[in-house]
Amino acid sequence: MTVSILATIVLLGVLIFVHELGHFWAAKSVGIGVERFSIGLGPRVWGYTRGETEYVISAIPLGGYVKMQGMEDEVMEHLEGEAGATGRRSRVSDFDAQPLLARAFVISAGVVMNMFFAFLLYTFVAAAWGVHELTTTRVMEVDETSLPAGTEALADIAPGAEISRVGDVVPDSWGDIHRALTESPAGPLRVATESPAAVFAIVLPDDGEERRSLAAALQYWIDPVVDNLEPGGPAAGASMEPGDRITSVAGVPVESWAEMTREIGARPGETVEIGLLREDAALIRVVELDDVAADETGGRKGRLGIFPAVPDTRTISVGFFEAVSLGMAQTVEITRRILGFLKDLFTMDVSPRSVGSLGTIAVATGEAAAEGIPAYLAFMALFSINLAILNMLPIPVLDGGHMVFLAVELVRGRKLTVKQRVRWSQFGFVVVILIMVWALGNDLLRFLGL
């Protein structure tokens, strides 16, 4: 518990500092005066003044802010426990005196800084500790639609087959297979499998994008074993547990994660029997599956609300430039996943119970810290991206809300009045508080096992 608390304090402190540092540097770079740089909200606990800026640690460790000259915001002044300034002359160094582009740069700088910090962390972890790649060479399924011309023969690979050779490469991991398909010379290539034994003759394309599409078409084997449950999801409500191995869906036997998700997806909203194995005991669970959007065309699919266990991995060293490439790719992928989650949350395709607050953060941070420094830094990078995206939500009082104010100003040709901005910011503050209460309620329900 102590480790989780300390790890969470460090995580939040670092990421809030990074975010506010972005605003601070950007403000200074365009000549805006900064009156206060605060880590935390509420009354001042400790601080000092240097030049025109007061550097402060405040009582509530749930955020931070950079108070810029001439950025009128009574909401922040109430949080600070101060009265607003009245009758002050405008100055050249005021925030509101700057061109719209300069203000947009300053407002967005915190988000940019969090994204860049995540990229640096992912790159550093890859360069210092290497990367994990899956040790399996077993194929779960092949996406025929992603196979480029000349490689269609791979669609006949039997589910569960082990890839034993790709050209001259004898793979020991899924990474070896991926590299062989993306880096081998263009032209004829043979792919061999075992269990069952077979040989597939293909022609590797020249185009790099087609090569990546080919590698992505082959999906590695994942056992249908539950690693985690979606809070409030169908599986959690049916008393399924981490470690359960799913053996059948509605009486249809399943051997892989792909077979399981295919059978579940074909039954949106249905009540089905899920056969599972728990410590050698065969059990049946009756579950009413979720009915969620399958694609943009309006199709529907069933969902159980479970997450798979990660197959065994090995660590390999990478060079600096490869680490940079991997850092960028991981930053983009995590951003895409978080945006997808928010979209699903908005469309009710994931349970609102999935949203957590400090309790969820502390548990996840403690688990990451227990796995070691690389896992902790990778989680910090993930949370930095999460913080950046949440800050860009169009809610007044968040950075995204201020960007909306600037967009309105751009369209109408003049600024919102201070009174209008304060009124909307107060509304946004209430919305943020309600979201926090909702998330804390979810944490409490999880703690109570509900």
Tab-separated table of C-alpha atoms in Angstrom:
chain	number	residue	atom	x	y	z
A	1	MET	CA	0.000	0.000	0.000
A	2	THR	CA	2.801	2.425	0.935
A	3	VAL	CA	4.610	1.689	-2.340
A	4	SER	CA	1.424	2.326	-4.328
A	5	ILE	CA	0.823	5.651	-2.566
A	6	LEU	CA	4.407	6.850	-3.065
A	7	ALA	CA	4.478	5.670	-6.682
A	8	THR	CA	1.194	7.493	-7.352
A	9	ILE	CA	2.402	10.723	-5.733
A	10	VAL	CA	5.562	10.649	-7.865
A	11	LEU	CA	3.554	9.835	-11.007
A	12	LEU	CA	1.048	12.653	-10.542
A	13	GLY	CA	3.682	15.127	-9.379
A	14	VAL	CA	5.955	14.518	-12.368
A	15	LEU	CA	3.175	14.621	-14.962
A	16	ILE	CA	1.526	17.728	-13.516
A	17	PHE	CA	4.939	19.423	-13.407
A	18	VAL	CA	5.633	18.486	-17.038
A	19	HIS	CA	2.229	19.742	-18.162
A	20	GLU	CA	2.482	23.069	-16.373
A	21	LEU	CA	6.094	23.480	-17.473
A	22	GLY	CA	4.827	23.410	-21.056
A	23	HIS	CA	2.449	26.296	-20.339
A	24	PHE	CA	5.189	28.148	-18.419
A	25	TRP	CA	7.838	27.897	-21.156
A	26	ALA	CA	5.356	28.783	-23.887
A	27	ALA	CA	4.103	31.844	-21.964
A	28	LYS	CA	7.647	33.063	-21.357
A	29	SER	CA	8.573	32.504	-25.007
A	30	VAL	CA	5.854	34.885	-26.265
A	31	GLY	CA	6.407	37.503	-23.577
A	32	ILE	CA	3.525	36.710	-21.220
A	33	GLY	CA	4.200	37.350	-17.541
A	34	VAL	CA	3.672	34.417	-15.182
A	35	GLU	CA	2.453	35.282	-11.693
A	36	ARG	CA	2.234	31.788	-10.197
A	37	PHE	CA	3.436	28.259	-11.043
A	38	SER	CA	1.510	25.841	-8.824
A	39	ILE	CA	1.764	22.073	-8.396
A	40	GLY	CA	-1.543	21.171	-6.788
A	41	LEU	CA	-4.704	23.190	-6.246
A	42	GLY	CA	-6.157	25.087	-3.322
A	43	PRO	CA	-4.338	26.867	-0.471
A	44	ARG	CA	-0.571	27.267	-0.610
A	45	VAL	CA	1.453	24.795	1.458
A	46	TRP	CA	4.965	25.858	0.492
A	47	GLY	CA	6.596	28.118	-2.034
A	48	TYR	CA	9.006	30.883	-2.889
A	49	THR	CA	9.145	33.852	-5.248
A	50	ARG	CA	11.756	34.386	-7.929
A	51	GLY	CA	11.498	37.375	-10.214
A	52	GLU	CA	7.861	37.992	-11.115
A	53	THR	CA	6.790	34.371	-10.465
A	54	GLU	CA	5.686	32.654	-7.261
A	55	TYR	CA	6.470	28.918	-7.294
A	56	VAL	CA	4.019	27.013	-5.106
A	57	ILE	CA	3.074	23.551	-3.860
A	58	SER	CA	-0.632	23.592	-2.975
A	59	ALA	CA	-2.798	21.455	-0.728
A	60	ILE	CA	-4.870	19.416	-3.217
A	61	PRO	CA	-2.600	17.117	-5.312
A	62	LEU	CA	-5.116	16.685	-8.155
A	63	GLY	CA	-3.773	19.141	-10.690
A	64	GLY	CA	-1.805	22.314	-11.096
A	65	TYR	CA	-1.854	25.584	-12.981
A	66	VAL	CA	0.194	28.424	-14.375
A	67	LYS	CA	-1.444	31.761	-13.541
A	68	MET	CA	-0.564	34.201	-16.311
A	69	GLN	CA	-0.790	37.975	-16.166
A	70	GLY	CA	-4.080	39.265	-17.525
A	71	MET	CA	-5.728	35.831	-17.841
A	72	GLU	CA	-8.912	36.632	-15.964
A	73	ASP	CA	-10.276	33.515	-14.270
A	74	GLU	CA	-12.273	33.881	-11.066
A	75	VAL	CA	-12.639	30.103	-10.833
A	76	MET	CA	-8.899	29.685	-10.354
A	77	GLU	CA	-8.840	32.580	-7.916
A	78	HIS	CA	-11.510	30.848	-5.818
A	79	LEU	CA	-9.430	27.670	-5.892
A	80	GLU	CA	-6.483	29.674	-4.647
A	81	GLY	CA	-8.623	31.184	-1.899
A	82	GLU	CA	-7.980	34.720	-3.138
A	83	ALA	CA	-10.126	37.605	-4.265
A	84	GLY	CA	-9.973	38.604	-7.888
A	85	ALA	CA	-7.981	41.617	-8.918
A	86	THR	CA	-10.051	44.640	-9.867
A	87	GLY	CA	-9.289	47.908	-11.544
A	88	ARG	CA	-5.893	46.752	-12.868
A	89	ARG	CA	-4.470	48.345	-16.002
A	90	SER	CA	-3.775	46.039	-18.945
A	91	ARG	CA	-0.106	45.429	-19.723
A	92	VAL	CA	1.819	44.365	-22.819
A	93	SER	CA	2.778	41.150	-20.984
A	94	ASP	CA	-0.878	40.215	-20.294
A	95	PHE	CA	-2.209	36.961	-21.716
A	96	ASP	CA	-5.307	38.682	-23.126
A	97	ALA	CA	-3.120	41.273	-24.867
A	98	GLN	CA	-1.437	38.646	-27.072
A	99	PRO	CA	-2.487	37.662	-30.611
A	100	LEU	CA	-4.871	34.714	-30.871
A	101	LEU	CA	-2.210	32.378	-32.280
A	102	ALA	CA	0.156	33.126	-29.397
A	103	ARG	CA	-2.593	32.395	-26.857
A	104	ALA	CA	-3.502	29.145	-28.642
A	105	PHE	CA	0.168	28.132	-28.542
A	106	VAL	CA	0.360	28.762	-24.798
A	107	ILE	CA	-2.899	26.923	-24.027
A	108	SER	CA	-1.938	23.856	-26.091
A	109	ALA	CA	1.659	23.719	-24.846
A	110	GLY	CA	0.821	21.636	-21.751
A	111	VAL	CA	-0.795	18.924	-23.863
A	112	VAL	CA	2.071	18.977	-26.370
A	113	MET	CA	4.551	18.680	-23.499
A	114	ASN	CA	2.734	15.641	-22.064
A	115	MET	CA	2.703	13.922	-25.462
A	116	PHE	CA	6.371	14.687	-26.049
A	117	PHE	CA	7.260	13.482	-22.555
A	118	ALA	CA	5.460	10.185	-23.232
A	119	PHE	CA	7.428	9.783	-26.466
A	120	LEU	CA	10.692	10.426	-24.590
A	121	LEU	CA	9.803	7.882	-21.896
A	122	TYR	CA	8.887	5.155	-24.399
A	123	THR	CA	12.081	5.861	-26.347
A	124	PHE	CA	14.220	5.821	-23.185
A	125	VAL	CA	12.724	2.529	-21.964
A	126	ALA	CA	13.322	0.889	-25.350
A	127	ALA	CA	16.906	2.184	-25.582
A	128	ALA	CA	17.856	1.383	-21.971
A	129	TRP	CA	16.070	-1.917	-21.374
A	130	GLY	CA	15.253	-3.192	-24.848
A	131	VAL	CA	11.820	-4.245	-26.052
A	132	HIS	CA	9.632	-7.221	-25.304
A	133	GLU	CA	8.583	-9.476	-28.133
A	134	LEU	CA	6.393	-12.558	-28.038
A	135	THR	CA	8.190	-15.905	-27.916
A	136	THR	CA	5.334	-17.710	-29.663
A	137	THR	CA	5.537	-18.677	-33.360
A	138	ARG	CA	2.023	-20.158	-33.359
A	139	VAL	CA	-0.568	-18.660	-35.695
A	140	MET	CA	-4.063	-17.978	-34.350
A	141	GLU	CA	-5.626	-16.844	-37.622
A	142	VAL	CA	-4.851	-15.042	-40.886
A	143	ASP	CA	-6.767	-11.967	-42.051
A	144	GLU	CA	-7.229	-12.732	-45.732
A	145	THR	CA	-8.345	-9.186	-46.531
A	146	SER	CA	-4.952	-7.788	-45.480
A	147	LEU	CA	-2.838	-10.122	-47.629
A	148	PRO	CA	-1.153	-8.317	-50.570
A	149	ALA	CA	-1.185	-9.786	-54.068
A	150	GLY	CA	1.193	-12.743	-54.323
A	151	THR	CA	0.820	-13.777	-50.674
A	152	GLU	CA	-2.715	-15.205	-50.770
A	153	ALA	CA	-1.421	-18.725	-50.089
A	154	LEU	CA	-0.856	-17.780	-46.425
A	155	ALA	CA	-4.638	-17.723	-45.940
A	156	ASP	CA	-4.442	-21.553	-45.881
A	157	ILE	CA	-2.252	-21.682	-42.747
A	158	ALA	CA	-4.137	-23.842	-40.260
A	159	PRO	CA	-5.102	-22.168	-36.962
A	160	GLY	CA	-2.653	-23.317	-34.281
A	161	ALA	CA	0.158	-24.126	-36.740
A	162	GLU	CA	3.731	-23.245	-35.716
A	163	ILE	CA	5.755	-21.245	-38.260
A	164	SER	CA	9.062	-23.097	-38.478
A	165	ARG	CA	10.768	-21.198	-41.317
A	166	VAL	CA	10.401	-17.941	-43.264
A	167	GLY	CA	12.848	-18.094	-46.165
A	168	ASP	CA	16.233	-18.665	-44.512
A	169	VAL	CA	15.029	-17.560	-41.069
A	170	VAL	CA	14.223	-20.136	-38.380
A	171	PRO	CA	12.122	-17.999	-36.002
A	172	ASP	CA	12.314	-18.164	-32.208
A	173	SER	CA	9.742	-15.399	-31.672
A	174	TRP	CA	6.923	-13.542	-33.352
A	175	GLY	CA	9.337	-10.648	-33.844
A	176	ASP	CA	11.575	-12.912	-35.960
A	177	ILE	CA	8.585	-13.733	-38.174
A	178	HIS	CA	7.621	-10.060	-38.449
A	179	ARG	CA	11.168	-8.995	-39.370
A	180	ALA	CA	11.549	-11.805	-41.925
A	181	LEU	CA	8.353	-10.755	-43.702
A	182	THR	CA	9.162	-7.034	-43.663
A	183	GLU	CA	12.936	-7.133	-44.275
A	184	SER	CA	13.590	-10.097	-46.618
A	185	PRO	CA	14.387	-9.261	-50.275
A	186	ALA	CA	11.366	-8.839	-52.520
A	187	GLY	CA	10.459	-11.849	-54.621
A	188	PRO	CA	9.725	-15.549	-54.105
A	189	LEU	CA	9.730	-16.792	-50.487
A	190	ARG	CA	8.702	-20.003	-48.766
A	191	VAL	CA	6.958	-20.133	-45.401
A	192	ALA	CA	6.945	-23.498	-43.639
A	193	THR	CA	4.778	-24.627	-40.712
A	194	GLU	CA	4.664	-27.544	-38.316
A	195	SER	CA	1.658	-29.140	-36.580
A	196	PRO	CA	0.451	-29.482	-39.293
A	197	ALA	CA	3.449	-29.560	-41.633
A	198	ALA	CA	2.967	-27.473	-44.759
A	199	VAL	CA	4.880	-25.174	-47.120
A	200	PHE	CA	3.434	-21.989	-48.640
A	201	ALA	CA	5.033	-20.303	-51.670
A	202	ILE	CA	4.521	-16.530	-51.778
A	203	VAL	CA	5.967	-13.502	-53.529
A	204	LEU	CA	7.064	-10.688	-51.219
A	205	PRO	CA	6.055	-7.248	-52.559
A	206	ASP	CA	8.456	-4.315	-52.910
A	207	ASP	CA	6.154	-1.805	-51.251
A	208	GLY	CA	6.860	-1.231	-47.544
A	209	GLU	CA	3.212	-0.589	-46.667
A	210	GLU	CA	2.196	-3.878	-48.301
A	211	ARG	CA	4.932	-5.639	-46.316
A	212	ARG	CA	3.552	-4.238	-43.052
A	213	SER	CA	0.039	-5.224	-44.086
A	214	LEU	CA	1.286	-8.765	-44.737
A	215	ALA	CA	2.964	-9.020	-41.332
A	216	ALA	CA	-0.142	-7.669	-39.602
A	217	ALA	CA	-2.377	-10.204	-41.400
A	218	LEU	CA	-0.788	-13.042	-39.414
A	219	GLN	CA	-2.104	-12.968	-35.858
A	220	TYR	CA	-0.232	-14.694	-33.050
A	221	TRP	CA	-1.894	-17.281	-30.845
A	222	ILE	CA	-3.715	-16.170	-27.701
A	223	ASP	CA	-5.351	-18.691	-25.395
A	224	PRO	CA	-8.967	-17.911	-24.371
A	225	VAL	CA	-7.887	-17.187	-20.785
A	226	VAL	CA	-9.283	-14.252	-18.796
A	227	ASP	CA	-6.627	-11.868	-17.522
A	228	ASN	CA	-8.849	-8.970	-16.388
A	229	LEU	CA	-12.545	-8.122	-16.279
A	230	GLU	CA	-14.179	-4.898	-17.421
A	231	PRO	CA	-15.742	-3.340	-14.291
A	232	GLY	CA	-19.509	-3.548	-14.561
A	233	GLY	CA	-19.278	-5.681	-17.714
A	234	PRO	CA	-21.218	-8.904	-18.438
A	235	ALA	CA	-18.404	-11.227	-17.303
A	236	ALA	CA	-17.976	-9.401	-13.992
A	237	GLY	CA	-21.712	-9.644	-13.373
A	238	ALA	CA	-21.623	-13.382	-14.065
A	239	SER	CA	-18.908	-14.082	-11.446
A	240	MET	CA	-16.189	-14.904	-13.942
A	241	GLU	CA	-12.648	-14.520	-12.577
A	242	PRO	CA	-9.114	-13.827	-13.841
A	243	GLY	CA	-7.490	-17.128	-14.775
A	244	ASP	CA	-10.713	-18.698	-16.090
A	245	ARG	CA	-10.167	-20.539	-19.389
A	246	ILE	CA	-13.168	-20.301	-21.699
A	247	THR	CA	-13.913	-23.627	-23.386
A	248	SER	CA	-17.236	-22.965	-25.118
A	249	VAL	CA	-19.709	-20.238	-26.083
A	250	ALA	CA	-23.372	-21.232	-26.429
A	251	GLY	CA	-22.290	-24.874	-26.712
A	252	VAL	CA	-19.698	-24.184	-29.450
A	253	PRO	CA	-16.186	-25.333	-28.404
A	254	VAL	CA	-13.472	-22.656	-28.657
A	255	GLU	CA	-9.701	-23.147	-28.506
A	256	SER	CA	-8.337	-19.671	-29.195
A	257	TRP	CA	-9.131	-16.092	-28.289
A	258	ALA	CA	-10.133	-15.422	-31.915
A	259	GLU	CA	-12.630	-18.304	-31.957
A	260	MET	CA	-14.091	-17.124	-28.653
A	261	THR	CA	-14.513	-13.482	-29.738
A	262	ARG	CA	-15.994	-14.593	-33.060
A	263	GLU	CA	-18.683	-16.665	-31.340
A	264	ILE	CA	-19.416	-13.924	-28.790
A	265	GLY	CA	-19.485	-11.246	-31.471
A	266	ALA	CA	-22.099	-13.183	-33.431
A	267	ARG	CA	-24.545	-12.985	-30.492
A	268	PRO	CA	-25.145	-9.301	-29.607
A	269	GLY	CA	-27.433	-8.906	-26.623
A	270	GLU	CA	-28.106	-12.642	-26.317
A	271	THR	CA	-28.087	-14.624	-23.072
A	272	VAL	CA	-25.631	-17.485	-23.582
A	273	GLU	CA	-23.914	-20.225	-21.633
A	274	ILE	CA	-20.153	-19.761	-21.262
A	275	GLY	CA	-18.250	-22.942	-20.504
A	276	LEU	CA	-15.021	-22.441	-18.593
A	277	LEU	CA	-12.290	-24.269	-16.755
A	278	ARG	CA	-11.210	-22.989	-13.330
A	279	GLU	CA	-8.424	-24.920	-11.589
A	280	ASP	CA	-9.447	-28.182	-13.350
A	281	ALA	CA	-13.131	-27.656	-12.441
A	282	ALA	CA	-15.546	-27.355	-15.384
A	283	LEU	CA	-18.118	-24.590	-14.823
A	284	ILE	CA	-20.981	-22.973	-16.716
A	285	ARG	CA	-21.832	-19.287	-16.480
A	286	VAL	CA	-25.008	-17.786	-17.955
A	287	VAL	CA	-24.195	-14.332	-19.336
A	288	GLU	CA	-26.220	-11.650	-21.074
A	289	LEU	CA	-23.771	-10.260	-23.633
A	290	ASP	CA	-23.491	-6.556	-24.379
A	291	ASP	CA	-24.815	-5.318	-27.705
A	292	VAL	CA	-22.277	-2.841	-29.121
A	293	ALA	CA	-21.407	-1.215	-32.438
A	294	ALA	CA	-19.228	-3.466	-34.598
A	295	ASP	CA	-18.208	-0.887	-37.214
A	296	GLU	CA	-19.077	2.448	-38.778
A	297	THR	CA	-21.775	0.871	-41.003
A	298	GLY	CA	-24.120	0.265	-38.086
A	299	GLY	CA	-23.374	-3.426	-37.568
A	300	ARG	CA	-23.694	-4.870	-34.073
A	301	LYS	CA	-21.667	-7.413	-32.115
A	302	GLY	CA	-21.740	-9.111	-28.740
A	303	ARG	CA	-19.157	-8.428	-26.053
A	304	LEU	CA	-18.290	-10.264	-22.860
A	305	GLY	CA	-16.138	-7.601	-21.179
A	306	ILE	CA	-12.877	-9.493	-20.638
A	307	PHE	CA	-9.231	-8.905	-21.520
A	308	PRO	CA	-6.686	-11.564	-22.602
A	309	ALA	CA	-3.498	-12.598	-20.857
A	310	VAL	CA	-0.303	-11.527	-22.653
A	311	PRO	CA	1.686	-14.495	-24.035
A	312	ASP	CA	5.267	-15.078	-22.839
A	313	THR	CA	7.840	-12.552	-24.056
A	314	ARG	CA	11.592	-12.140	-24.356
A	315	THR	CA	13.699	-8.952	-24.257
A	316	ILE	CA	15.894	-7.856	-27.149
A	317	SER	CA	18.237	-4.862	-27.395
A	318	VAL	CA	17.601	-2.123	-29.963
A	319	GLY	CA	19.682	0.735	-31.320
A	320	PHE	CA	18.995	4.414	-30.716
A	321	PHE	CA	17.182	5.125	-33.979
A	322	GLU	CA	15.053	2.000	-33.643
A	323	ALA	CA	14.208	3.059	-30.083
A	324	VAL	CA	13.088	6.468	-31.401
A	325	SER	CA	10.916	4.766	-34.022
A	326	LEU	CA	9.434	2.434	-31.423
A	327	GLY	CA	8.819	5.355	-29.042
A	328	MET	CA	6.907	7.230	-31.719
A	329	ALA	CA	4.919	4.143	-32.763
A	330	GLN	CA	3.953	3.343	-29.175
A	331	THR	CA	2.901	6.938	-28.504
A	332	VAL	CA	0.664	6.907	-31.584
A	333	GLU	CA	-0.809	3.495	-30.719
A	334	ILE	CA	-1.635	4.400	-27.105
A	335	THR	CA	-3.169	7.680	-28.252
A	336	ARG	CA	-5.344	5.783	-30.727
A	337	ARG	CA	-6.475	3.341	-28.028
A	338	ILE	CA	-7.391	6.055	-25.511
A	339	LEU	CA	-9.327	8.000	-28.143
A	340	GLY	CA	-11.109	4.777	-29.098
A	341	PHE	CA	-12.027	4.155	-25.468
A	342	LEU	CA	-13.451	7.673	-25.109
A	343	LYS	CA	-15.469	7.191	-28.297
A	344	ASP	CA	-16.837	3.872	-27.006
A	345	LEU	CA	-17.615	5.489	-23.664
A	346	PHE	CA	-19.526	8.290	-25.380
A	347	THR	CA	-21.519	5.817	-27.512
A	348	MET	CA	-22.092	3.584	-24.450
A	349	ASP	CA	-20.188	0.731	-26.108
A	350	VAL	CA	-18.162	0.344	-22.914
A	351	SER	CA	-19.587	0.421	-19.422
A	352	PRO	CA	-19.433	3.755	-17.561
A	353	ARG	CA	-18.154	1.622	-14.682
A	354	SER	CA	-14.852	1.369	-16.593
A	355	VAL	CA	-13.941	4.922	-15.608
A	356	GLY	CA	-11.811	5.138	-12.473
A	357	SER	CA	-10.259	7.821	-10.297
A	358	LEU	CA	-7.467	8.002	-7.742
A	359	GLY	CA	-8.140	4.501	-6.416
A	360	THR	CA	-7.839	2.899	-9.851
A	361	ILE	CA	-4.778	5.001	-10.635
A	362	ALA	CA	-3.108	4.013	-7.351
A	363	VAL	CA	-3.743	0.298	-7.909
A	364	ALA	CA	-2.462	0.382	-11.502
A	365	THR	CA	0.541	2.519	-10.533
A	366	GLY	CA	1.426	0.167	-7.663
A	367	GLU	CA	1.223	-2.856	-9.974
A	368	ALA	CA	3.460	-1.147	-12.534
A	369	ALA	CA	5.970	-0.123	-9.853
A	370	ALA	CA	6.070	-3.709	-8.545
A	371	GLU	CA	7.085	-4.915	-12.023
A	372	GLY	CA	10.164	-2.683	-12.034
A	373	ILE	CA	11.388	0.659	-13.353
A	374	PRO	CA	10.744	-0.044	-17.079
A	375	ALA	CA	7.101	-0.973	-16.446
A	376	TYR	CA	6.636	2.033	-14.152
A	377	LEU	CA	8.089	4.459	-16.705
A	378	ALA	CA	5.975	2.910	-19.480
A	379	PHE	CA	2.874	3.358	-17.325
A	380	MET	CA	3.901	6.950	-16.635
A	381	ALA	CA	4.107	7.489	-20.407
A	382	LEU	CA	0.646	5.980	-20.896
A	383	PHE	CA	-0.810	8.162	-18.161
A	384	SER	CA	0.903	11.236	-19.627
A	385	ILE	CA	-0.919	10.628	-22.919
A	386	ASN	CA	-4.143	10.065	-21.000
A	387	LEU	CA	-3.649	13.359	-19.142
A	388	ALA	CA	-2.991	15.189	-22.410
A	389	ILE	CA	-6.131	13.850	-24.077
A	390	LEU	CA	-8.364	14.512	-21.066
A	391	ASN	CA	-7.055	18.079	-20.856
A	392	MET	CA	-8.129	18.674	-24.454
A	393	LEU	CA	-11.765	17.739	-23.794
A	394	PRO	CA	-13.919	20.780	-24.668
A	395	ILE	CA	-14.886	21.466	-21.060
A	396	PRO	CA	-14.445	25.050	-19.822
A	397	VAL	CA	-11.695	25.225	-17.164
A	398	LEU	CA	-9.665	22.561	-19.028
A	399	ASP	CA	-7.215	23.433	-21.816
A	400	GLY	CA	-9.718	22.182	-24.379
A	401	GLY	CA	-12.328	24.574	-23.018
A	402	HIS	CA	-9.957	27.515	-23.367
A	403	MET	CA	-9.252	26.418	-26.961
A	404	VAL	CA	-13.022	26.512	-27.573
A	405	PHE	CA	-13.076	30.093	-26.272
A	406	LEU	CA	-10.346	30.976	-28.774
A	407	ALA	CA	-12.225	29.217	-31.588
A	408	VAL	CA	-15.350	31.250	-30.771
A	409	GLU	CA	-13.236	34.399	-30.813
A	410	LEU	CA	-11.810	33.446	-34.217
A	411	VAL	CA	-15.293	32.917	-35.676
A	412	ARG	CA	-17.031	35.976	-34.178
A	413	GLY	CA	-14.026	38.313	-34.542
A	414	ARG	CA	-13.916	39.403	-30.902
A	415	LYS	CA	-13.207	37.908	-27.507
A	416	LEU	CA	-15.775	36.594	-25.107
A	417	THR	CA	-16.163	38.993	-22.215
A	418	VAL	CA	-14.503	38.212	-18.910
A	419	LYS	CA	-17.950	37.688	-17.406
A	420	GLN	CA	-18.868	35.146	-20.105
A	421	ARG	CA	-15.609	33.247	-19.699
A	422	VAL	CA	-15.927	33.168	-15.926
A	423	ARG	CA	-19.521	31.931	-16.141
A	424	TRP	CA	-18.588	29.126	-18.542
A	425	SER	CA	-15.510	28.260	-16.483
A	426	GLN	CA	-17.632	27.927	-13.363
A	427	PHE	CA	-19.948	25.599	-15.278
A	428	GLY	CA	-16.938	23.587	-16.480
A	429	PHE	CA	-15.619	23.374	-12.940
A	430	VAL	CA	-18.918	21.843	-11.812
A	431	VAL	CA	-18.777	19.340	-14.697
A	432	VAL	CA	-15.236	18.302	-13.746
A	433	ILE	CA	-16.273	17.857	-10.104
A	434	LEU	CA	-19.237	15.694	-11.155
A	435	ILE	CA	-16.964	13.536	-13.317
A	436	MET	CA	-14.560	13.119	-10.391
A	437	VAL	CA	-17.419	12.136	-8.068
A	438	TRP	CA	-18.659	9.630	-10.637
A	439	ALA	CA	-15.174	8.132	-11.044
A	440	LEU	CA	-14.607	8.001	-7.273
A	441	GLY	CA	-17.971	6.249	-6.925
A	442	ASN	CA	-16.805	3.605	-9.401
A	443	ASP	CA	-13.643	3.128	-7.329
A	444	LEU	CA	-15.736	2.682	-4.189
A	445	LEU	CA	-17.983	0.093	-5.875
A	446	ARG	CA	-14.893	-1.833	-7.050
A	447	PHE	CA	-13.446	-1.702	-3.543
A	448	LEU	CA	-16.704	-3.138	-2.183
A	449	GLY	CA	-16.700	-5.834	-4.864
A	450	LEU	CA	-19.911	-4.536	-6.484
